[in-house]
Each structure stands twice: as C-alpha cells, then as structure tokens.
PDB file of C-alpha atoms in Angstrom:
ATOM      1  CA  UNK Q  19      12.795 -16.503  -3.717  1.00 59.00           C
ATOM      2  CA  UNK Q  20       9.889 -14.758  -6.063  1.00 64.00           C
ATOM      3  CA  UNK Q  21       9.692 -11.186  -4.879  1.00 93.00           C
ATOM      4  CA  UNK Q  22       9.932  -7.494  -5.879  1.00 96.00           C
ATOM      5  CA  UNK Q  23      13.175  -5.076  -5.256  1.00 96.00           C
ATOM      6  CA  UNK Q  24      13.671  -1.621  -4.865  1.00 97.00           C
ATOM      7  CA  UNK Q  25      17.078   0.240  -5.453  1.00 96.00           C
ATOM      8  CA  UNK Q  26      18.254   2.223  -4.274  1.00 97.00           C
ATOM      9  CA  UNK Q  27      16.995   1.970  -0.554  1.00 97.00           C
ATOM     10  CA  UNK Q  28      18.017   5.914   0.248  1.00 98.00           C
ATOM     11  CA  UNK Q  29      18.823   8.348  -1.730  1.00 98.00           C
ATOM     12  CA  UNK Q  30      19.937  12.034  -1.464  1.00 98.00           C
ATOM     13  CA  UNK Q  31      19.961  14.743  -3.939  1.00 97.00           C
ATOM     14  CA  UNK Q  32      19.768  18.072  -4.932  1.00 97.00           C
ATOM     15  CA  UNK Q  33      17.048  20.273  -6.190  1.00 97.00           C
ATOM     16  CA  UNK Q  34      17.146  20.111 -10.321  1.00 97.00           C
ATOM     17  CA  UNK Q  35      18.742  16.725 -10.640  1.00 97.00           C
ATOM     18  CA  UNK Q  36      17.520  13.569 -12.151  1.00 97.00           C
ATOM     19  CA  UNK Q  37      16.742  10.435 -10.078  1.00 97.00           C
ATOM     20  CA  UNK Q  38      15.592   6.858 -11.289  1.00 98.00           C
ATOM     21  CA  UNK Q  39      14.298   4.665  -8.767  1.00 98.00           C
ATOM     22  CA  UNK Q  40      14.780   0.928  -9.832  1.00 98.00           C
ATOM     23  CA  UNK Q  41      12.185  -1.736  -8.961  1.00 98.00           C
ATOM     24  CA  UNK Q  42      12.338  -5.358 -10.294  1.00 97.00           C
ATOM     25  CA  UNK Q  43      10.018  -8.433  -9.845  1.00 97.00           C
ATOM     26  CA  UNK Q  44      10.181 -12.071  -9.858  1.00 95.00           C
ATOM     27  CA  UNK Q  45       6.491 -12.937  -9.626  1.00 90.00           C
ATOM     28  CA  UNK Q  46       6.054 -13.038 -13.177  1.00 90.00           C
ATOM     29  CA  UNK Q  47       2.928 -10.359 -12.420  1.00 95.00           C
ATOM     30  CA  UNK Q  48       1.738  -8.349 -15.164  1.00 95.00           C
ATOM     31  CA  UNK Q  49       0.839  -5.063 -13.356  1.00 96.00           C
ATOM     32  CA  UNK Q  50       2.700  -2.832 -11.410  1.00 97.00           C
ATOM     33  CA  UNK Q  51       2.388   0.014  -9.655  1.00 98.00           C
ATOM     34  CA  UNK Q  52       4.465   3.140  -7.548  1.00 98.00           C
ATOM     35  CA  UNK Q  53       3.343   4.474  -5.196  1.00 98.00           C
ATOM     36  CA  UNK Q  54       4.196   7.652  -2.135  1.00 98.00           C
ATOM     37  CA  UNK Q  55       3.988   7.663   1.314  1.00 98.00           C
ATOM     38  CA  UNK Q  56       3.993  10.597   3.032  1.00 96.00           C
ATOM     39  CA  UNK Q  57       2.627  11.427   6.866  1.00 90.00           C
ATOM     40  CA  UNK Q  58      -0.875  12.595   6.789  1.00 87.00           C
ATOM     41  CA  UNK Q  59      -1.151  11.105   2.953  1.00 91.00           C
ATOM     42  CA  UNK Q  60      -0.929   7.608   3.197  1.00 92.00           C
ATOM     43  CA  UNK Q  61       0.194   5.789  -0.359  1.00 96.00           C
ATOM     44  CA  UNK Q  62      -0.593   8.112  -3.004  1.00 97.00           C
ATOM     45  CA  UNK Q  63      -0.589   6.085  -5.988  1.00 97.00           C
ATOM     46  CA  UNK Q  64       1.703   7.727  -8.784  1.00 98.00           C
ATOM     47  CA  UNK Q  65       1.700   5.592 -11.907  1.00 98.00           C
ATOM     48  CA  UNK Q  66       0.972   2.188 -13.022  1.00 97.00           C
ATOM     49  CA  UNK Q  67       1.097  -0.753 -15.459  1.00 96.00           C
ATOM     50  CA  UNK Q  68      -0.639  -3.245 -16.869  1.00 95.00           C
ATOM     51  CA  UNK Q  69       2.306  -4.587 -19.325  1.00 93.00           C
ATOM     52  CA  UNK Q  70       5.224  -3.767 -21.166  1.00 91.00           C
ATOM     53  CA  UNK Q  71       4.689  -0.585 -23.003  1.00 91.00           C
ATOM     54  CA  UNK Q  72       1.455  -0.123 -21.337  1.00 94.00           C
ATOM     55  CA  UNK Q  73       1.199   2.559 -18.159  1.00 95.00           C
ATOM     56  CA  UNK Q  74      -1.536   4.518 -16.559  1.00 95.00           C
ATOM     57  CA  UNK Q  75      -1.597   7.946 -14.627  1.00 96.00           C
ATOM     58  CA  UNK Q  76      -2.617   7.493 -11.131  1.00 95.00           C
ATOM     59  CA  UNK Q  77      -3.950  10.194  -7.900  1.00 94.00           C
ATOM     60  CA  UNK Q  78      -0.234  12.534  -8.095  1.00 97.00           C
ATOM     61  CA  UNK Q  79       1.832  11.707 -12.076  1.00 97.00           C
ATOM     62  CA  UNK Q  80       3.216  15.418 -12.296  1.00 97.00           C
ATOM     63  CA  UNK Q  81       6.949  15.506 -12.108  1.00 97.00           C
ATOM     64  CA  UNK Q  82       6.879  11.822 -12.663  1.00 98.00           C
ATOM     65  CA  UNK Q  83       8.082   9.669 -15.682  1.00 97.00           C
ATOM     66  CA  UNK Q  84       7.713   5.887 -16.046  1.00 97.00           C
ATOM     67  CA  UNK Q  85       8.770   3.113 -18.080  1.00 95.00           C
ATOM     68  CA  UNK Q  86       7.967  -0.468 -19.130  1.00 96.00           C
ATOM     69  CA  UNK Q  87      10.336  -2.134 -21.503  1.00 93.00           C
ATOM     70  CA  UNK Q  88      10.339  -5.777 -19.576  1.00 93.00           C
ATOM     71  CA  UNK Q  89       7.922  -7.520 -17.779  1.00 94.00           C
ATOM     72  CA  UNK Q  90       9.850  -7.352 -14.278  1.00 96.00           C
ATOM     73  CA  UNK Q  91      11.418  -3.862 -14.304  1.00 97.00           C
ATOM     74  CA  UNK Q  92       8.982  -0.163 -13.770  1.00 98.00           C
ATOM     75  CA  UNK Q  93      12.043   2.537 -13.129  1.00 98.00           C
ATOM     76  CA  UNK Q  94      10.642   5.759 -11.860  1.00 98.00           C
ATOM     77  CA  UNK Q  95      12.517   8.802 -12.978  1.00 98.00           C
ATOM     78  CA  UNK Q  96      12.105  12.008 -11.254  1.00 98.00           C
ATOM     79  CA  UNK Q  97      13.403  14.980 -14.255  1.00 95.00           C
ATOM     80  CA  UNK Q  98      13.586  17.453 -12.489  1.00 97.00           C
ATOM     81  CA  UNK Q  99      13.327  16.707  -8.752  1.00 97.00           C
ATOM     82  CA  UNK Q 100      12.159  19.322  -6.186  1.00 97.00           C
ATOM     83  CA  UNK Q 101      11.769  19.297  -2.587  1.00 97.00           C
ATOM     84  CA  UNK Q 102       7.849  18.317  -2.363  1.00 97.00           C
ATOM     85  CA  UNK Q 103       8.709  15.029  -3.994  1.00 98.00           C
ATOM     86  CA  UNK Q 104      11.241  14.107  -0.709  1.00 98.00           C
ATOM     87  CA  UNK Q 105       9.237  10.625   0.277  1.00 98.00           C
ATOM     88  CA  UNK Q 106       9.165   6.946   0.298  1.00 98.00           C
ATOM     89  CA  UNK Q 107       8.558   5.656  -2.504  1.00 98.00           C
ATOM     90  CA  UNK Q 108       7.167   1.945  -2.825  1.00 98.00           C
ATOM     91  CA  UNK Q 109       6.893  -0.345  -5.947  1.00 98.00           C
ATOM     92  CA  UNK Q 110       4.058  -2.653  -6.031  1.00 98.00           C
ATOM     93  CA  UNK Q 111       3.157  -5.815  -8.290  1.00 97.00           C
ATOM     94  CA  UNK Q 112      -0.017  -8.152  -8.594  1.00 95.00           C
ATOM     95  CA  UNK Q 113      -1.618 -10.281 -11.257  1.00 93.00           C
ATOM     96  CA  UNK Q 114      -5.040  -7.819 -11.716  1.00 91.00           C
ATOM     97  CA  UNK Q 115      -5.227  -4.586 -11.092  1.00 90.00           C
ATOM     98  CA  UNK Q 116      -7.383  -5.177  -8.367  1.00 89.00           C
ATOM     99  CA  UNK Q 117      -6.115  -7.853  -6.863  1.00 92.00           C
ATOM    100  CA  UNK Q 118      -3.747  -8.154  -3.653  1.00 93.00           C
ATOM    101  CA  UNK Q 119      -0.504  -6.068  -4.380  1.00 96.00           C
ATOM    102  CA  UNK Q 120       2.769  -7.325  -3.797  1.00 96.00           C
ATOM    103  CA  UNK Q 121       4.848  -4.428  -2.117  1.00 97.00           C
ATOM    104  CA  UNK Q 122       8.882  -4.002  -2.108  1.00 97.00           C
ATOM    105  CA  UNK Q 123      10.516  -2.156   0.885  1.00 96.00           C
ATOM    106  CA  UNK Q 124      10.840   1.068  -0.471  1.00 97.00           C
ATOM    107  CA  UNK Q 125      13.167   3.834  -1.582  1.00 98.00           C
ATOM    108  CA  UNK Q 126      13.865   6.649   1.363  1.00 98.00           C
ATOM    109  CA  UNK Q 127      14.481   9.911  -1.345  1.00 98.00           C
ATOM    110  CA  UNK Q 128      15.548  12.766   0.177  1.00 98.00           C
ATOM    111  CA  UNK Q 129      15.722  16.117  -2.076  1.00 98.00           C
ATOM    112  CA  UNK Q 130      17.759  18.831  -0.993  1.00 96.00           C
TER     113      UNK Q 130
ATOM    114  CA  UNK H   4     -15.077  13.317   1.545  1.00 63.00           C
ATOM    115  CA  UNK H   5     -12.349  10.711   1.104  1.00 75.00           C
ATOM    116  CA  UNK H   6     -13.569   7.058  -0.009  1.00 90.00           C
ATOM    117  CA  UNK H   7     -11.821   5.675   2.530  1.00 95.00           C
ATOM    118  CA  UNK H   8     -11.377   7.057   6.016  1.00 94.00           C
ATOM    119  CA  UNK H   9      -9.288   5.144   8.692  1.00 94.00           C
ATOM    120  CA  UNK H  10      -8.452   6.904  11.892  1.00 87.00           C
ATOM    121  CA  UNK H  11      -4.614   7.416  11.509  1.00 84.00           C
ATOM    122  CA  UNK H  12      -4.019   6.698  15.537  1.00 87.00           C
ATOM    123  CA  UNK H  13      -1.349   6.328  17.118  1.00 91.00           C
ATOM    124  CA  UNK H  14      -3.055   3.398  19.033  1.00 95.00           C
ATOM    125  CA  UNK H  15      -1.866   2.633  22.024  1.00 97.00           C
ATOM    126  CA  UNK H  16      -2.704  -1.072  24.145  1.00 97.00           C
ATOM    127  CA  UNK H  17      -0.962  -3.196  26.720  1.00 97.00           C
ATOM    128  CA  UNK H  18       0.257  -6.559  25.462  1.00 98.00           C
ATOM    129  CA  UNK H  19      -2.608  -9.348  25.871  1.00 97.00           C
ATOM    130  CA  UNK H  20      -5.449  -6.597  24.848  1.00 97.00           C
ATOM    131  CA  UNK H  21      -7.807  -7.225  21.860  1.00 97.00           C
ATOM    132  CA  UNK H  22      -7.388  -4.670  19.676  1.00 97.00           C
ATOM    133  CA  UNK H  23      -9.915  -2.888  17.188  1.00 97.00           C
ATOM    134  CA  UNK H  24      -9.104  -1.266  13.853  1.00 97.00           C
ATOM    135  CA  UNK H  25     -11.299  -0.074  11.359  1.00 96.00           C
ATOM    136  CA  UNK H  26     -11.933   1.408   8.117  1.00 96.00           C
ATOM    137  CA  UNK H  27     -15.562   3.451   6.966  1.00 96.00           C
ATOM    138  CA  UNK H  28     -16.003   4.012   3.184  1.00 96.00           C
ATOM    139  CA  UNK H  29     -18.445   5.521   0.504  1.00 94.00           C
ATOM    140  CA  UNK H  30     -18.467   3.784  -2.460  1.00 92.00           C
ATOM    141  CA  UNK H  31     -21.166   1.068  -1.906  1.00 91.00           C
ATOM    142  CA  UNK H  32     -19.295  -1.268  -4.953  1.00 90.00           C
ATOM    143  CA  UNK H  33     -16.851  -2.440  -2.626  1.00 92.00           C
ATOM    144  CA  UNK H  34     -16.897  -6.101  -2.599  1.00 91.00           C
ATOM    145  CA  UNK H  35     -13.280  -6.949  -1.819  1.00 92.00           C
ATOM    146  CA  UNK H  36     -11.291  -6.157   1.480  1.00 95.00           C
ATOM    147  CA  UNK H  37      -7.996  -6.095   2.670  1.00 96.00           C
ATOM    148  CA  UNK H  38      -5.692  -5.566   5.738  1.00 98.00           C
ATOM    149  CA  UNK H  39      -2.025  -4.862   5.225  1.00 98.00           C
ATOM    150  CA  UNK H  40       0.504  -4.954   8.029  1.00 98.00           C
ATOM    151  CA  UNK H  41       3.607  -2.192   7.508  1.00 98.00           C
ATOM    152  CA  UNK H  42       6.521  -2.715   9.875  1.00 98.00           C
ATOM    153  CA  UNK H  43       8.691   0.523  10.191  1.00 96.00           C
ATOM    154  CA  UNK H  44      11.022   0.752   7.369  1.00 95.00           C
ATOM    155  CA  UNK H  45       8.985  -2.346   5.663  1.00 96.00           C
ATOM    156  CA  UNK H  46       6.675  -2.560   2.651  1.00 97.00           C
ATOM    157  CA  UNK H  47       3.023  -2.938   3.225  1.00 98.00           C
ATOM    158  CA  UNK H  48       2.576  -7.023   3.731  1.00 97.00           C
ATOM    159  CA  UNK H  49      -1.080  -8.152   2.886  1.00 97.00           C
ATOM    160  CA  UNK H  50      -2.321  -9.616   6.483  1.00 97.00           C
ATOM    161  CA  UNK H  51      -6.132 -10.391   4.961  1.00 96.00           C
ATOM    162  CA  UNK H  52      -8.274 -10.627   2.098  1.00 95.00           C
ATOM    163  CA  UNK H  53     -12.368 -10.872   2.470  1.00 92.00           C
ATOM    164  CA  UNK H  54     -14.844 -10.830  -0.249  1.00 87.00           C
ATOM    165  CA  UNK H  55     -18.398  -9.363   0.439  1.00 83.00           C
ATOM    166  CA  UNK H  56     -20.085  -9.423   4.323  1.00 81.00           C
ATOM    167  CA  UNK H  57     -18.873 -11.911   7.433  1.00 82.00           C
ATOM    168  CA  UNK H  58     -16.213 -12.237   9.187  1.00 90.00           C
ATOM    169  CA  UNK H  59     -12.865 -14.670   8.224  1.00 94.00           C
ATOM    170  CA  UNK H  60     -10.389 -15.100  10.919  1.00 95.00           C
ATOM    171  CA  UNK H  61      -6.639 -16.294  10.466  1.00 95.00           C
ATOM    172  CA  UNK H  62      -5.094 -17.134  13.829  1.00 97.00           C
ATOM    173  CA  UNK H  63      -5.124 -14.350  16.137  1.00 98.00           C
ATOM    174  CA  UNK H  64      -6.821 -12.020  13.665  1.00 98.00           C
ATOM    175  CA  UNK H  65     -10.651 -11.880  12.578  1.00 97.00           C
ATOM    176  CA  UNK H  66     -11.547  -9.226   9.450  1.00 97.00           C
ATOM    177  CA  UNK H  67     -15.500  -8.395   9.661  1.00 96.00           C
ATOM    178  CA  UNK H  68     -16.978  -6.614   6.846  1.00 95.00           C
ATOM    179  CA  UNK H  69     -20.290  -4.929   7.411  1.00 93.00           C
ATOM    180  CA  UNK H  70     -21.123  -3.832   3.879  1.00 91.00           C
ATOM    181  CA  UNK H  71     -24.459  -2.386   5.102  1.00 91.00           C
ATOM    182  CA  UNK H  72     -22.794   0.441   7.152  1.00 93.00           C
ATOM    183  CA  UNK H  73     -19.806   0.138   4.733  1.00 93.00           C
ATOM    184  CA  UNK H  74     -17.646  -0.282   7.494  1.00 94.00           C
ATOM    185  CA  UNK H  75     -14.500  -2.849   8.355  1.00 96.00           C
ATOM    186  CA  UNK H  76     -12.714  -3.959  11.294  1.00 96.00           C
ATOM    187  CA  UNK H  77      -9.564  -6.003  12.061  1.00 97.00           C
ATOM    188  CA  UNK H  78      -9.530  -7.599  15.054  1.00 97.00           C
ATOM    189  CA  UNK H  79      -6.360  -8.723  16.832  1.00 98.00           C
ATOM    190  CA  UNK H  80      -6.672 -10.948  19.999  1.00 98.00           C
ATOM    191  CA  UNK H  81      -3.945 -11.269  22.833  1.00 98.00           C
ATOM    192  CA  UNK H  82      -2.012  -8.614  20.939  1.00 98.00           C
ATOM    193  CA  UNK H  83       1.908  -8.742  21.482  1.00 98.00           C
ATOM    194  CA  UNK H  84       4.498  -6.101  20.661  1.00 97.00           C
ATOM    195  CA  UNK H  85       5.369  -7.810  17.670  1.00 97.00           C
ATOM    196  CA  UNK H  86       1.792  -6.684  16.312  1.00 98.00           C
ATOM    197  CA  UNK H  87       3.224  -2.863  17.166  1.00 98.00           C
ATOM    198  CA  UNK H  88       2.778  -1.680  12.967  1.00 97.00           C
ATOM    199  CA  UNK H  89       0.933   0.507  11.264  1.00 97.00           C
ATOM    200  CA  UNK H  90      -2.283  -0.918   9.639  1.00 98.00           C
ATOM    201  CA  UNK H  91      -3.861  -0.138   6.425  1.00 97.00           C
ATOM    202  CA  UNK H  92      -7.512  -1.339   4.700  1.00 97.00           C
ATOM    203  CA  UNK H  93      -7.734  -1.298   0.899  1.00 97.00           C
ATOM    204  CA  UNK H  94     -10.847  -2.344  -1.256  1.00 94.00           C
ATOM    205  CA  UNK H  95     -12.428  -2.960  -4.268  1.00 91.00           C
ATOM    206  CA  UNK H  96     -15.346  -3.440  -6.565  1.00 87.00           C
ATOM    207  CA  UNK H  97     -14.180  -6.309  -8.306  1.00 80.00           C
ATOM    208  CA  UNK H  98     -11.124  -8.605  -8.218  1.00 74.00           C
ATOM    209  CA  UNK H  99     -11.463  -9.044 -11.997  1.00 74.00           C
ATOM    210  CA  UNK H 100     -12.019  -5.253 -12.110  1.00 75.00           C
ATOM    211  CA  UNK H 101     -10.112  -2.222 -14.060  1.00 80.00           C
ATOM    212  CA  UNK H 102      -9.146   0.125 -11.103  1.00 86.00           C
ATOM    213  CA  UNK H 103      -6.525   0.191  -8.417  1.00 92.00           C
ATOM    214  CA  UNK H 104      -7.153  -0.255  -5.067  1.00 94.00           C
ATOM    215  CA  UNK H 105      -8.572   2.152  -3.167  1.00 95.00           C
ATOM    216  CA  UNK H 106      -5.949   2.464   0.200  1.00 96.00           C
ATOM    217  CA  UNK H 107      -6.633   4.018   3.504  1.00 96.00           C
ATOM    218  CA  UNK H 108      -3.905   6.203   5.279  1.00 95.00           C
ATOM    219  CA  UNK H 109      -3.346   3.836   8.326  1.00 96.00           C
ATOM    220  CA  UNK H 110      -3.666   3.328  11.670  1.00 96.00           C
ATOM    221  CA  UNK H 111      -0.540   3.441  13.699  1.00 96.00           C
ATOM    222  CA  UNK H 112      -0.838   0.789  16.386  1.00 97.00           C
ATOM    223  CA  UNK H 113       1.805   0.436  19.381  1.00 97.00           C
ATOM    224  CA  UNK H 114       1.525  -2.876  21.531  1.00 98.00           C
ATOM    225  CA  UNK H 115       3.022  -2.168  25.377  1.00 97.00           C
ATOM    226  CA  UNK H 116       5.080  -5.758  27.276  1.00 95.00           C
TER     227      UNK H 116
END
C-alpha cells in the first residue's frame, strides 16, 4: 500500500541530546513537508521540500535541521533538543506544494 | 490577525444532529479549500477538497465556500460518534501555486450515542 511512515511513533529524551525523526513515502510525491502540533497552535509548519537536495524554511525552522538525499525519505533532526520542542510531530507529502497533503501518523517526542 | 481563524471548540452534539463547522479567513486569493478529519492519535486525513464558491457534498458531508464573506463551512448530517474528531480547514491561492497551505488550528468535535 502507497503511503507515508513516521518512526519512531514516541520518543523520550533528555534536554541536550540529538533526535532524528524518520519519515518515508511511497507515493512517489515530490514535496514534503514537517510539521508541529501543539494545543492552542494547531500544525505549525517547520520545514519543507520540493526535491532531493531542495528544502525550504517554514512558520517555526529554529532548532530544526532537515535533509533530502532520496525522493521518499525527509529525517528531521533536532541538535540540540530542549523542552519547548516536546510535540507531535507529523510528516506530510503531496505532488504541489499546494495541493492536498498526504499526512503520516506522527511522532509523540517528549523532551525531558 | 491570523489568516485563518477556526473556532477551536470542543463541540459538543447528540448523535443524529447536523453539525456546523467553519473556517473565516483574510486573504481574498483563496481559491482552493479543504477539510481534514484527525482521529486522536491519527494523522490529519483530507475529508474534502472545493475550488472557488458553491457547495460539493460527499455522502453525509456538504463543504460550502462563500468566498464573498471569505468564510467556509462543513456540514455533517445525522452525525454519529464515529464523526467524534477534530476538524481542520486549509486553503489556497492556487493548486499550481508556490506556497504551503495555509491550516487552521481545528475544531474539536465530540458526537454523543
């Protein structure tokens, strides 16, 4: 089944550490997108990607780090996490940048 | 103020009630609507997906755009629990355009057997 995939789907960590946040697509689409969703926020959107080697700051990058070296894989690495960036975080795909988004099921991060 | 304002809820109805939800925004370039559905611990799922004024429905749900007052709705009829999700608009100028969507926060809705 075509579809997008998030791992993992919780996490805990400390303050300081390093976290990558996997997400992987079937749908052949050429952007993708993460974003956070926090009470009282909504989905925030944090970065996105039109193509390999190609990414785009969105509304909240700082703290944030992304990566496009296939097609079907945008890992989200948090260097130095701290405790504002405890959220869900969801990955996202669609053919156009403005067209219908594809969402996976999210990553529950916790940050001691 | 926000380009997109949707009334977070919670909204609360008995099973077999029509239900309202809707979405204001500023940016008169909207063109391009859509509802998502978000189950607890679930993605966002895309429920609708309307282009300029009118109404489209889908089953037991009818999306009205009224681009005049730049204002949405979703309608659900004979709503059942399983409808119990939060609910969230997103639009757009173009669907061949070169910006993200632009997402409301969501409206919590709770369906009561």
């Amino acid at each position: 089944d075509a579809g997008i995939t998030q791992s993992p789907r919780y996490k805990i960590t400390e303050t300081g550490r390093q976290v990558t946040l996997m997400c992987h697509q079937t749908w052949s689409h050429s952007y993708m997108f993460w974003y956070r969703q926090d009470l009282g926020h909504g989905l925030r959107l944090i970065y996105y990607s039109a193509a390999a080697d190609i990414t785009d700051k969105g509304e909240v990058p700082d703290g944030y780090v992304v990566s496009r070296s296939k097609t079907e894989n945008f890992p989200l690495t948090l260097e130095s996490a701290t405790r504002s960036q405890t959220s869900v975080y969801f990955c996202a795909s669609s053919e156009g940048v403005s067209q219908p988004q594809h969402f996976g099921d999210g990553t529950r991060l916790s940050i001691l | 103020q926000k380009e997109v304002e949707q009334d977070p809820g919670p909204l609360s109805v008995p099973e077999g009630a029509i239900v309202s939800l809707n979405c204001t925004y500023s940016n008169s370039a909207f063109q391009y609507f859509m509802w998502y559905r978000q189950y607890s611990r679930k993605g966002p799922e895309l429920l609708m997906y309307t282009y300029s004024s009118g109404n489209k429905e889908d089953g037991r749900f009818t999306a009205q755009v009224d681009k005049s007052s730049k204002y949405i709705s979703l309608f659900i009829r004979d709503s059942q629990p399983s409808d119990s999700a939060t609910y969230l608009c997103a639009m757009t100028p173009s669907n061949s355009g070169n910006t993200p969507l632009v997402f409301g926060k969501g409206t919590r809705l709770s369906v009561i057997a």
